[in-house]
């Protein structure tokens, strides 16, 4: 190390540029570490709530976010006359459509239900008549709060019945109801569902967690840039 630094005589501008680069790389690595702990806290909270016993959905929720990712059951009648279509992938990554309908309860506001995934060949409800459950039904699923729309999401097109994100007020109008509950349900897998019915169990419980690898990459680049800078700023010893 002494031999490496003995002839190290850094110049001003290379030092400024390299210093800014190292600081940037260290800040990116630190940010990834912060995101690592945030993501693990979120995933841990989701796992804890999913581990709770299934409970009957109350007519009114004062704080829906406190119920998010809890398993609930609810009774009511599904309105199959109007469906909303949200392009989605199955848990196995297959392209298709998620079928959204409204569930009318005896008590409380109607609830939007994501019944699950269907392949393109079964998007038309006429191709899955056995799945149109009539009368009172008991549904099981995971309670979700509509996520915030990101800047990369395209606009919904209610006129064509194509939805890319959950907009509950607009969906209520499209479904012909005055208002919806401020949450929605993602239906669980129903082993009794007839052939061709939407495939439930599409809830993605865990967020991707690759931040440790990203953090190590940024820190390694910071070390590499430091070594390159030191080597580049060595000069021949003065006589």
XYZ file of C-alpha atoms in Angstrom:
239
model
C 0.000 0.000 0.000
C 2.859 2.368 0.828
C 4.471 1.665 -2.535
C 1.147 2.382 -4.249
C 0.642 5.717 -2.506
C 4.272 6.818 -2.460
C 4.097 8.325 -5.932
C 0.451 9.368 -5.651
C 0.183 13.060 -6.536
C -3.402 13.788 -7.578
C -4.275 16.687 -9.872
C -7.130 19.028 -9.079
C -9.768 18.370 -11.750
C -9.331 14.593 -11.908
C -9.688 14.579 -8.123
C -12.928 16.588 -8.285
C -14.429 14.385 -10.989
C -13.403 11.133 -9.297
C -14.600 12.373 -5.905
C -18.017 13.273 -7.287
C -18.249 9.890 -8.979
C -17.356 7.988 -5.806
C -19.844 9.996 -3.748
C -22.558 9.334 -6.314
C -21.874 5.604 -6.326
C -21.816 5.466 -2.519
C -25.109 7.363 -2.313
C -26.722 4.964 -4.795
C -25.501 1.988 -2.773
C -26.770 3.533 0.460
C -30.158 4.208 -1.127
C -30.386 0.562 -2.149
C -29.640 -0.491 1.440
C -32.458 1.772 2.672
C -34.810 0.299 0.068
C -33.710 -3.191 1.160
C -34.912 -2.617 4.732
C -38.090 -0.869 3.548
C -38.962 -3.715 1.184
C -38.306 -6.374 3.818
C -40.485 -4.496 6.306
C -43.333 -4.350 3.760
C -42.997 -8.021 2.882
C -42.864 -8.931 6.557
C -46.052 -6.977 7.278
C -47.821 -8.672 4.377
C -46.716 -12.110 5.548
C -47.939 -11.404 9.086
C -51.360 -10.293 7.878
C -51.739 -13.218 5.512
C -50.949 -15.550 8.415
C -53.895 -14.182 10.401
C -57.073 -16.247 10.533
C -59.681 -15.541 7.888
C -62.432 -13.253 9.148
C -65.846 -12.078 7.988
C -65.647 -8.703 6.258
C -67.452 -6.056 8.362
C -70.058 -3.857 6.628
C -67.893 -0.776 7.207
C -64.118 -0.403 7.587
C -62.915 2.753 9.330
C -59.349 2.168 8.116
C -59.156 -0.142 5.074
C -55.351 0.112 4.967
C -55.193 -1.655 8.344
C -56.967 -4.616 6.702
C -54.915 -4.777 3.546
C -53.584 -8.277 2.755
C -55.879 -9.880 5.308
C -57.888 -12.908 4.256
C -61.620 -12.234 4.435
C -64.903 -13.845 3.473
C -67.986 -11.995 2.307
C -71.503 -12.935 1.256
C -73.499 -11.261 -1.474
C -74.659 -11.500 -5.063
C -72.318 -11.006 -7.999
C -73.530 -8.854 -10.871
C -72.335 -10.722 -13.947
C -74.220 -8.423 -16.269
C -71.334 -5.969 -16.288
C -67.679 -6.981 -16.243
C -64.566 -4.849 -16.311
C -61.421 -6.108 -17.985
C -57.932 -5.453 -16.659
C -55.024 -6.877 -18.709
C -52.832 -8.989 -16.434
C -50.487 -11.933 -16.260
C -51.172 -15.097 -14.352
C -48.891 -16.235 -11.545
C -47.094 -18.312 -14.181
C -46.582 -15.293 -16.418
C -49.231 -16.085 -19.029
C -50.957 -13.181 -20.787
C -54.654 -12.766 -20.155
C -57.330 -10.681 -18.490
C -58.497 -10.212 -14.911
C -62.292 -10.182 -14.601
C -63.702 -7.501 -12.292
C -67.327 -7.523 -11.128
C -69.313 -5.891 -8.353
C -70.574 -7.800 -5.315
C -73.766 -6.445 -3.734
C -73.936 -6.988 0.018
C -76.958 -6.892 2.287
C -75.058 -4.448 4.511
C -72.404 -2.002 3.405
C -71.365 -0.575 0.080
C -70.927 -2.825 -2.952
C -67.438 -4.298 -3.255
C -65.366 -4.593 -6.406
C -64.099 -8.156 -6.803
C -61.222 -9.310 -8.975
C -62.484 -12.825 -9.699
C -59.194 -13.868 -11.259
C -57.384 -14.528 -14.519
C -58.726 -15.923 -17.773
C -56.820 -16.615 -21.009
C -57.678 -14.552 -24.104
C -59.903 -17.342 -25.396
C -62.222 -16.999 -22.380
C -62.434 -13.237 -22.044
C -65.918 -13.283 -23.560
C -68.348 -14.274 -20.748
C -70.343 -16.300 -23.290
C -67.421 -18.751 -23.327
C -67.693 -19.379 -19.570
C -71.439 -19.558 -18.821
C -71.011 -22.040 -15.977
C -68.921 -19.469 -14.088
C -71.787 -16.950 -13.845
C -72.859 -17.776 -10.288
C -76.494 -16.809 -9.653
C -77.981 -15.787 -6.309
C -76.181 -15.460 -3.010
C -72.581 -16.598 -2.909
C -69.803 -16.651 -0.349
C -66.475 -15.409 -1.586
C -63.059 -15.708 -0.014
C -60.165 -13.511 -0.918
C -57.541 -10.965 0.073
C -58.513 -7.388 0.815
C -56.582 -4.798 -1.156
C -56.474 -1.009 -1.183
C -56.251 0.509 -4.651
C -52.574 1.348 -5.291
C -51.446 4.725 -6.519
C -51.141 5.054 -10.261
C -47.535 5.283 -11.446
C -46.346 7.573 -14.210
C -45.654 4.604 -16.479
C -49.237 3.311 -16.466
C -51.314 4.117 -19.560
C -54.685 5.803 -19.218
C -57.766 3.727 -18.587
C -60.235 3.575 -21.469
C -63.731 3.157 -19.965
C -65.307 3.494 -23.404
C -63.528 0.326 -24.584
C -63.711 -1.287 -21.144
C -59.947 -1.520 -20.830
C -58.492 -0.755 -17.390
C -54.811 -0.620 -16.475
C -55.152 0.529 -12.862
C -57.832 0.630 -10.181
C -59.871 3.846 -10.307
C -62.767 2.983 -7.995
C -64.960 6.073 -8.673
C -64.662 5.608 -12.456
C -65.213 1.868 -12.120
C -68.337 2.476 -10.049
C -69.775 4.578 -12.874
C -68.890 1.925 -15.422
C -70.568 -0.740 -13.291
C -73.694 1.346 -12.811
C -73.480 1.749 -9.023
C -73.503 4.959 -7.039
C -70.294 4.149 -5.204
C -68.012 1.298 -4.243
C -66.356 0.421 -0.960
C -62.892 2.080 -0.695
C -61.125 -1.234 -1.260
C -61.424 -4.296 -3.456
C -61.052 -8.043 -3.096
C -58.777 -10.399 -4.979
C -60.568 -13.732 -4.984
C -58.819 -16.800 -3.660
C -58.548 -20.043 -5.575
C -61.916 -21.789 -5.501
C -61.513 -25.569 -5.874
C -65.261 -25.831 -6.571
C -65.164 -23.366 -9.470
C -66.495 -24.821 -12.732
C -64.253 -25.326 -15.719
C -63.433 -22.078 -17.483
C -64.126 -19.873 -14.479
C -61.653 -17.092 -13.704
C -58.636 -18.468 -11.856
C -58.380 -16.805 -8.448
C -55.341 -16.649 -6.231
C -53.591 -14.018 -8.330
C -52.533 -11.837 -5.376
C -48.812 -11.088 -5.466
C -47.874 -11.175 -1.821
C -44.161 -10.411 -1.920
C -42.463 -7.498 -3.636
C -39.257 -8.300 -5.560
C -36.223 -7.870 -3.324
C -33.020 -7.467 -5.333
C -31.677 -4.462 -3.468
C -28.793 -6.240 -1.727
C -27.283 -7.219 -5.067
C -27.750 -3.685 -6.408
C -26.139 -2.183 -3.300
C -23.091 -4.457 -3.542
C -22.748 -3.562 -7.214
C -22.721 0.205 -6.514
C -20.252 -0.174 -3.634
C -17.976 -2.368 -5.763
C -18.024 0.260 -8.523
C -17.096 2.928 -5.965
C -14.095 0.853 -4.859
C -13.077 0.192 -8.459
C -13.289 3.889 -9.350
C -11.155 4.752 -6.327
C -8.464 2.253 -7.333
C -8.481 3.468 -10.940
C -8.178 7.066 -9.775
C -5.222 6.288 -7.502
C -3.414 4.380 -10.241
C -4.054 7.101 -12.796
C -2.651 9.795 -10.528
C 0.680 8.150 -9.793
C 3.618 10.039 -11.200
C 7.262 9.189 -11.649
C 9.267 10.027 -8.522
C 11.160 13.272 -8.679
C 14.954 13.035 -8.856
